[in-house]
mmCIF file of C-alpha atoms and ligand atoms in Angstrom:
data_model
loop_
_atom_site.group_PDB
_atom_site.id
_atom_site.type_symbol
_atom_site.label_atom_id
_atom_site.label_comp_id
_atom_site.label_asym_id
_atom_site.label_seq_id
_atom_site.Cartn_x
_atom_site.Cartn_y
_atom_site.Cartn_z
ATOM 1 C CA MET I 248 124.674 115.250 101.455
ATOM 2 C CA ASN I 249 121.776 112.956 102.326
ATOM 3 C CA ALA I 250 118.480 113.319 102.018
ATOM 4 C CA THR I 251 117.714 113.596 105.833
ATOM 5 C CA GLU I 252 120.435 115.953 105.204
ATOM 6 C CA GLN I 253 118.989 117.912 102.504
ATOM 7 C CA LEU I 254 115.678 118.463 104.729
ATOM 8 C CA ALA I 255 117.593 120.177 107.432
ATOM 9 C CA ALA I 256 119.315 122.638 105.552
ATOM 10 C CA TRP I 257 115.854 123.911 103.593
ATOM 11 C CA ILE I 258 114.561 123.819 107.273
ATOM 12 C CA GLN I 259 117.523 125.462 108.207
ATOM 13 C CA GLU I 260 116.577 128.635 105.947
ATOM 14 C CA SER I 261 113.077 128.915 105.395
ATOM 15 C CA SER I 262 110.581 131.137 107.534
ATOM 16 C CA ARG I 263 108.038 130.492 106.485
ATOM 17 C CA ILE I 264 107.304 126.410 106.205
ATOM 18 C CA VAL I 265 103.662 125.222 105.654
ATOM 19 C CA PHE I 266 103.288 121.151 106.586
ATOM 20 C CA PHE I 267 100.423 119.510 104.894
ATOM 21 C CA GLY I 268 99.885 116.053 106.427
ATOM 22 C CA GLY I 269 97.561 112.219 106.430
ATOM 23 C CA ALA I 270 97.311 109.069 108.476
ATOM 24 C CA GLY I 271 100.642 108.252 108.411
ATOM 25 C CA THR I 272 102.021 110.998 110.433
ATOM 26 C CA SER I 273 100.541 108.908 113.194
ATOM 27 C CA THR I 274 100.862 105.396 112.242
ATOM 28 C CA GLU I 275 104.645 105.112 114.516
ATOM 29 C CA SER I 276 101.894 106.717 116.453
ATOM 30 C CA GLY I 277 99.871 103.482 116.675
ATOM 31 C CA ILE I 278 97.067 104.889 115.211
ATOM 32 C CA PRO I 279 96.052 103.146 111.186
ATOM 33 C CA ASP I 280 95.477 105.275 107.825
ATOM 34 C CA PHE I 281 93.408 103.663 105.243
ATOM 35 C CA ARG I 282 95.546 102.669 102.955
ATOM 36 C CA SER I 283 98.703 101.183 104.157
ATOM 37 C CA ALA I 284 98.585 97.027 104.534
ATOM 38 C CA ALA I 285 97.629 97.294 108.253
ATOM 39 C CA GLY I 286 95.704 100.057 107.467
ATOM 40 C CA LEU I 287 91.520 100.638 107.829
ATOM 41 C CA TYR I 288 90.625 99.624 105.018
ATOM 42 C CA GLN I 289 93.179 96.076 104.798
ATOM 43 C CA THR I 290 91.929 95.107 108.369
ATOM 44 C CA GLU I 291 87.884 95.953 107.629
ATOM 45 C CA GLN I 292 87.189 94.705 104.029
ATOM 46 C CA HIS I 293 85.910 91.280 105.443
ATOM 47 C CA SER I 294 83.178 93.909 106.939
ATOM 48 C CA PRO I 295 79.556 93.803 104.693
ATOM 49 C CA TYR I 296 80.244 97.598 105.079
ATOM 50 C CA PRO I 297 83.573 99.588 103.850
ATOM 51 C CA PRO I 298 84.951 102.211 105.583
ATOM 52 C CA GLU I 299 84.139 104.910 103.095
ATOM 53 C CA GLU I 300 79.902 103.627 103.264
ATOM 54 C CA LEU I 301 80.706 103.355 107.261
ATOM 55 C CA LEU I 302 82.060 106.995 107.576
ATOM 56 C CA SER I 303 79.781 108.958 104.580
ATOM 57 C CA ARG I 304 76.610 111.034 106.075
ATOM 58 C CA HIS I 305 74.174 109.118 104.987
ATOM 59 C CA PHE I 306 75.684 106.179 106.694
ATOM 60 C CA PHE I 307 75.541 108.369 110.257
ATOM 61 C CA ASP I 308 71.756 109.461 109.816
ATOM 62 C CA GLN I 309 70.155 106.464 108.780
ATOM 63 C CA HIS I 310 73.066 103.618 111.106
ATOM 64 C CA ALA I 311 73.765 105.979 114.051
ATOM 65 C CA ASP I 312 74.571 102.779 116.154
ATOM 66 C CA ILE I 313 76.489 100.601 113.767
ATOM 67 C CA PHE I 314 78.560 104.609 112.495
ATOM 68 C CA TYR I 315 79.393 104.994 116.191
ATOM 69 C CA ASP I 316 79.834 101.233 117.082
ATOM 70 C CA PHE I 317 82.771 100.975 114.619
ATOM 71 C CA TYR I 318 84.024 105.298 115.103
ATOM 72 C CA ARG I 319 84.469 104.205 118.677
ATOM 73 C CA GLY I 320 86.109 100.641 117.839
ATOM 74 C CA LYS I 321 88.691 102.341 115.511
ATOM 75 C CA MET I 322 88.664 105.961 114.910
ATOM 76 C CA LEU I 323 89.267 106.524 118.127
ATOM 77 C CA HIS I 324 93.178 106.475 120.265
ATOM 78 C CA PRO I 325 92.352 108.883 122.944
ATOM 79 C CA ASP I 326 95.716 107.226 125.066
ATOM 80 C CA ALA I 327 97.894 108.172 121.518
ATOM 81 C CA GLU I 328 101.153 109.696 122.042
ATOM 82 C CA PRO I 329 102.824 112.140 119.887
ATOM 83 C CA ASN I 330 105.637 110.939 117.289
ATOM 84 C CA GLY I 331 109.387 112.761 116.437
ATOM 85 C CA CYS I 332 107.184 114.380 113.983
ATOM 86 C CA HIS I 333 104.491 116.599 115.372
ATOM 87 C CA HIS I 334 107.509 117.861 118.134
ATOM 88 C CA LEU I 335 109.601 118.780 115.425
ATOM 89 C CA LEU I 336 106.482 120.739 113.638
ATOM 90 C CA ALA I 337 105.629 122.285 117.087
ATOM 91 C CA LYS I 338 109.330 123.639 117.792
ATOM 92 C CA LEU I 339 109.616 124.842 114.442
ATOM 93 C CA GLU I 340 106.412 126.885 115.127
ATOM 94 C CA ARG I 341 107.689 128.323 118.426
ATOM 95 C CA LEU I 342 111.285 128.538 116.807
ATOM 96 C CA GLY I 343 109.306 130.579 114.816
ATOM 97 C CA LYS I 344 110.236 129.353 111.108
ATOM 98 C CA LEU I 345 106.676 127.471 110.912
ATOM 99 C CA HIS I 346 103.570 129.004 109.712
ATOM 100 C CA ALA I 347 100.626 126.478 110.050
ATOM 101 C CA VAL I 348 100.231 122.672 109.949
ATOM 102 C CA ILE I 349 97.407 121.384 107.955
ATOM 103 C CA THR I 350 96.364 118.764 108.582
ATOM 104 C CA GLN I 351 93.353 115.752 107.445
ATOM 105 C CA ASN I 352 93.828 114.097 110.403
ATOM 106 C CA ILE I 353 91.291 114.143 113.426
ATOM 107 C CA ASP I 354 93.059 112.506 116.470
ATOM 108 C CA GLY I 355 94.750 116.399 117.802
ATOM 109 C CA LEU I 356 97.863 114.982 118.246
ATOM 110 C CA HIS I 357 99.596 118.050 117.019
ATOM 111 C CA GLN I 358 98.119 120.288 119.244
ATOM 112 C CA LYS I 359 99.379 117.298 121.950
ATOM 113 C CA ALA I 360 102.346 118.033 120.909
ATOM 114 C CA GLY I 361 102.077 121.984 121.388
ATOM 115 C CA SER I 362 100.872 123.123 117.941
ATOM 116 C CA SER I 363 99.168 125.974 117.928
ATOM 117 C CA HIS I 364 97.936 127.088 114.285
ATOM 118 C CA VAL I 365 96.412 123.474 113.097
ATOM 119 C CA LEU I 366 94.390 123.901 110.215
ATOM 120 C CA GLU I 367 91.995 120.620 110.672
ATOM 121 C CA LEU I 368 90.968 120.195 107.132
ATOM 122 C CA HIS I 369 87.881 116.811 108.441
ATOM 123 C CA GLY I 370 87.785 118.310 111.830
ATOM 124 C CA SER I 371 88.483 116.717 115.670
ATOM 125 C CA VAL I 372 87.607 113.825 116.931
ATOM 126 C CA HIS I 373 88.288 116.626 120.197
ATOM 127 C CA ARG I 374 84.557 118.666 119.439
ATOM 128 C CA ASN I 375 80.760 117.055 119.299
ATOM 129 C CA ALA I 376 78.140 118.594 119.447
ATOM 130 C CA CYS I 377 73.976 117.940 119.816
ATOM 131 C CA MET I 378 72.675 118.510 116.199
ATOM 132 C CA ASP I 379 69.936 119.639 117.854
ATOM 133 C CA CYS I 380 71.069 122.047 119.846
ATOM 134 C CA LYS I 381 74.268 122.445 119.333
ATOM 135 C CA GLN I 382 75.833 121.929 123.058
ATOM 136 C CA PHE I 383 79.290 121.271 123.334
ATOM 137 C CA TYR I 384 80.669 118.068 123.689
ATOM 138 C CA SER I 385 84.271 116.507 124.552
ATOM 139 C CA LEU I 386 85.942 112.906 122.770
ATOM 140 C CA GLN I 387 86.151 112.281 127.194
ATOM 141 C CA ASP I 388 81.717 113.091 127.277
ATOM 142 C CA ILE I 389 81.487 110.430 124.088
ATOM 143 C CA ILE I 390 83.482 107.913 125.178
ATOM 144 C CA GLN I 391 82.123 107.920 128.799
ATOM 145 C CA SER I 392 78.916 107.605 127.341
ATOM 146 C CA LYS I 393 76.569 104.646 128.541
ATOM 147 C CA ASP I 394 75.324 104.583 124.995
ATOM 148 C CA VAL I 395 76.152 103.310 121.477
ATOM 149 C CA VAL I 396 74.714 106.635 120.199
ATOM 150 C CA PRO I 397 74.875 109.418 122.883
ATOM 151 C CA ARG I 398 72.591 111.555 123.068
ATOM 152 C CA CYS I 399 72.748 114.851 124.240
ATOM 153 C CA THR I 400 71.920 115.173 127.613
ATOM 154 C CA SER I 401 70.210 118.596 127.786
ATOM 155 C CA CYS I 402 67.586 117.347 124.480
ATOM 156 C CA GLY I 403 67.523 114.491 123.783
ATOM 157 C CA GLY I 404 69.134 114.849 120.376
ATOM 158 C CA VAL I 405 72.370 112.891 119.040
ATOM 159 C CA ILE I 406 75.669 113.803 119.018
ATOM 160 C CA LYS I 407 77.949 113.888 116.056
ATOM 161 C CA PRO I 408 81.373 114.506 116.264
ATOM 162 C CA ASP I 409 82.590 117.139 114.048
ATOM 163 C CA VAL I 410 84.163 115.098 111.155
ATOM 164 C CA VAL I 411 84.102 115.503 108.155
ATOM 165 C CA LEU I 412 81.778 112.627 106.770
ATOM 166 C CA TYR I 413 82.487 111.186 103.085
ATOM 167 C CA GLU I 414 79.461 113.327 101.536
ATOM 168 C CA GLU I 415 80.055 116.572 103.848
ATOM 169 C CA GLU I 416 81.605 120.167 103.049
ATOM 170 C CA LEU I 417 85.026 120.999 103.909
ATOM 171 C CA ASN I 418 84.755 123.959 106.199
ATOM 172 C CA GLN I 419 84.990 127.395 104.520
ATOM 173 C CA ALA I 420 87.256 129.617 106.512
ATOM 174 C CA THR I 421 89.700 125.636 107.157
ATOM 175 C CA LEU I 422 89.875 125.541 103.510
ATOM 176 C CA TYR I 423 90.786 129.337 102.765
ATOM 177 C CA GLN I 424 93.559 129.679 105.602
ATOM 178 C CA ALA I 425 94.583 126.927 104.418
ATOM 179 C CA ILE I 426 94.790 127.765 101.009
ATOM 180 C CA ASP I 427 96.376 131.120 102.619
ATOM 181 C CA ALA I 428 98.576 129.816 104.318
ATOM 182 C CA LEU I 429 100.337 127.261 101.180
ATOM 183 C CA SER I 430 100.053 130.473 98.568
ATOM 184 C CA SER I 431 102.626 132.228 101.443
ATOM 185 C CA ALA I 432 104.829 129.657 102.108
ATOM 186 C CA ASP I 433 108.304 128.974 101.228
ATOM 187 C CA LEU I 434 108.575 125.216 101.692
ATOM 188 C CA LEU I 435 105.874 122.730 101.886
ATOM 189 C CA LEU I 436 106.609 120.249 103.486
ATOM 190 C CA VAL I 437 104.190 116.890 103.207
ATOM 191 C CA GLY I 438 104.137 114.410 104.756
ATOM 192 C CA GLY I 439 102.043 111.026 105.752
ATOM 193 C CA THR I 440 98.895 111.201 102.543
ATOM 194 C CA SER I 441 98.408 108.689 99.710
ATOM 195 C CA LEU I 442 96.663 112.671 98.610
ATOM 196 C CA THR I 443 93.874 110.583 97.322
ATOM 197 C CA VAL I 444 91.461 112.671 98.515
ATOM 198 C CA TYR I 445 89.870 115.229 97.746
ATOM 199 C CA PRO I 446 89.659 118.887 97.823
ATOM 200 C CA ALA I 447 91.737 118.462 100.689
ATOM 201 C CA ALA I 448 94.877 117.185 98.341
ATOM 202 C CA GLN I 449 94.298 118.940 95.660
ATOM 203 C CA LEU I 450 94.803 121.980 98.058
ATOM 204 C CA ILE I 451 99.451 121.933 97.586
ATOM 205 C CA THR I 452 98.631 122.901 94.207
ATOM 206 C CA TYR I 453 98.418 126.678 95.890
ATOM 207 C CA PHE I 454 102.166 126.433 96.436
ATOM 208 C CA GLN I 455 104.043 128.447 95.156
ATOM 209 C CA GLY I 456 108.086 127.817 97.141
ATOM 210 C CA LYS I 457 110.884 127.188 96.311
ATOM 211 C CA TYR I 458 111.076 123.496 97.671
ATOM 212 C CA THR I 459 108.654 120.333 98.413
ATOM 213 C CA ALA I 460 109.944 117.956 100.447
ATOM 214 C CA LEU I 461 107.393 114.982 100.141
ATOM 215 C CA LEU I 462 107.385 112.382 102.345
ATOM 216 C CA ASN I 463 105.391 109.885 102.484
ATOM 217 C CA ALA I 464 106.317 105.571 102.278
ATOM 218 C CA THR I 465 105.010 104.705 99.018
ATOM 219 C CA PRO I 466 104.428 106.919 95.866
ATOM 220 C CA THR I 467 101.490 109.571 95.078
ATOM 221 C CA ALA I 468 100.386 110.926 91.741
ATOM 222 C CA TYR I 469 102.098 113.924 93.024
ATOM 223 C CA ASP I 470 105.605 112.445 93.654
ATOM 224 C CA HIS I 471 107.308 114.019 90.345
ATOM 225 C CA ARG I 472 106.583 117.014 92.158
ATOM 226 C CA ALA I 473 108.512 117.000 94.755
ATOM 227 C CA ASP I 474 112.557 118.168 94.927
ATOM 228 C CA LEU I 475 113.099 115.418 97.397
ATOM 229 C CA LEU I 476 111.304 112.339 97.957
ATOM 230 C CA ILE I 477 111.790 110.067 101.600
ATOM 231 C CA THR I 478 109.652 107.195 102.319
ATOM 232 C CA GLU I 479 111.661 106.155 105.733
ATOM 233 C CA PRO I 480 108.944 106.024 109.425
ATOM 234 C CA ILE I 481 108.782 110.186 108.938
ATOM 235 C CA GLY I 482 108.678 110.274 112.675
ATOM 236 C CA GLU I 483 112.014 108.699 113.008
ATOM 237 C CA VAL I 484 113.306 111.105 110.272
ATOM 238 C CA MET I 485 112.146 113.749 111.714
ATOM 239 C CA LYS I 486 113.902 112.804 114.505
ATOM 240 C CA SER I 487 117.175 112.675 112.463
ATOM 241 C CA VAL I 488 116.817 116.062 111.049
ATOM 242 C CA ASP I 489 115.678 117.604 115.235
ATOM 243 C CA GLN I 490 118.886 115.893 116.282
ATOM 244 C CA LEU I 491 120.945 117.998 112.634
ATOM 245 C CA LEU I 492 119.515 121.033 113.329
ATOM 246 C CA ALA I 493 119.686 120.945 117.202
HETATM 247 N N1 LIG L 139 94.986 110.014 113.035
HETATM 248 C C1 LIG L 139 94.322 110.398 112.253
HETATM 249 O O1 LIG L 139 93.512 110.923 112.302
HETATM 250 C C2 LIG L 139 93.313 109.418 110.636
HETATM 251 C C3 LIG L 139 93.974 108.073 110.631
HETATM 252 C C4 LIG L 139 93.056 107.284 109.552
HETATM 253 C C5 LIG L 139 92.123 107.913 108.849
HETATM 254 N N2 LIG L 139 92.495 109.127 108.755
HETATM 255 C C6 LIG L 139 90.938 109.709 107.704
HETATM 256 O O2 LIG L 139 92.115 108.822 106.653
HETATM 257 C C7 LIG L 139 91.883 110.378 105.421
HETATM 258 C C8 LIG L 139 92.861 109.022 104.514
HETATM 259 O O3 LIG L 139 93.061 110.108 103.651
HETATM 260 P P1 LIG L 139 94.755 109.731 104.309
HETATM 261 O O4 LIG L 139 95.566 110.510 103.095
HETATM 262 O O5 LIG L 139 95.077 110.926 105.088
HETATM 263 O O6 LIG L 139 95.648 108.451 105.120
HETATM 264 P P2 LIG L 139 96.305 107.074 104.043
HETATM 265 O O7 LIG L 139 96.121 105.701 105.002
HETATM 266 O O8 LIG L 139 95.237 107.381 102.956
HETATM 267 O O9 LIG L 139 97.562 107.457 103.552
HETATM 268 C C9 LIG L 139 98.874 107.112 104.338
HETATM 269 C C10 LIG L 139 99.872 107.108 103.673
HETATM 270 O O10 LIG L 139 100.634 106.845 104.727
HETATM 271 C C11 LIG L 139 101.840 106.810 104.625
HETATM 272 N N3 LIG L 139 102.685 105.835 105.546
HETATM 273 C C12 LIG L 139 102.069 105.489 106.842
HETATM 274 N N4 LIG L 139 103.133 105.028 107.970
HETATM 275 C C13 LIG L 139 103.577 106.319 107.251
HETATM 276 C C14 LIG L 139 104.548 106.682 108.089
HETATM 277 N N5 LIG L 139 105.232 106.298 109.499
HETATM 278 N N6 LIG L 139 106.169 107.094 107.590
HETATM 279 C C15 LIG L 139 105.436 107.811 106.067
HETATM 280 N N7 LIG L 139 104.525 107.534 105.578
HETATM 281 C C16 LIG L 139 103.531 106.772 105.990
HETATM 282 C C17 LIG L 139 100.693 105.640 104.296
HETATM 283 O O11 LIG L 139 102.002 104.995 102.965
HETATM 284 C C18 LIG L 139 100.674 106.111 102.975
HETATM 285 O O12 LIG L 139 100.445 106.841 101.834
HETATM 286 C C19 LIG L 139 92.048 111.245 106.101
HETATM 287 O O13 LIG L 139 91.244 112.507 105.315
HETATM 288 C C20 LIG L 139 91.720 111.640 106.872
HETATM 289 O O14 LIG L 139 90.965 112.261 107.457
HETATM 290 C C21 LIG L 139 92.895 109.746 109.871
HETATM 291 ZN ZN1 LIG L 140 71.448 119.127 122.576
#
């Protein structure tokens, strides 16, 4: 049995699968990750501000204009489409085999593929709110805003994306739901994440089920815990798994 067949067999026999993913899940949809060779941490290294700085809360408060310039140019991909990974996970949820998708991504592609139980640890570009009166704004509102820093049409306050910036805490309810899902899962699929962002990455230690499959192009600190390691592109792998399940 090759690795893809093994993964398909485990999925076949599982009924409470949890997927834990990151930016690598969406690179095949055309959204760059942070730490690959083509990721934002490499391509942005000549900018005066490293991505960690640009995406931190103090930076947003002090330089919302520079933040939004970077955010609009590099983080917003409204036309991106889900790939084989997002599609298979949505299908497994429909079949009643997958309990939750836990993601560090902010792109909304799991929902676009049809997943409904998605725990977004780092928020979403699709939700935005006025920092003063809390009025909600969509991604389209942000994109269509004529000002670099979008302003509230009711009170003039600065609109902030519901995206967890460095120095900000994760939403506690989402965190507990993720722990709950992981603790009760029978198969853990970890995909497209360098597992270097805390506390998100540590969450997978709550898994107590049978098998962990780690699908990541490059090595991670958790490779030794995995029962199966797959380094081929995750969207393609999941497409093959889907064909084996059919
Ligand atoms: N799509 C998004 O929403 C997006 C994009 C960039 C960054 N981010 C944010 O950046 C943080 C980065 O942490 P992270 O661990 O998610 O990303 P990361 O950039 O640190 O790591 C991505 C990992 O995915 C692997 N990878 C890339 N393409 C792959 C593919 N096709 N198949 C298999 N593996 C692949 C890389 O080797 C790398 O180890 C997250 O907190 C996230 O919120 C989100
Ligand atoms: Zn307002």
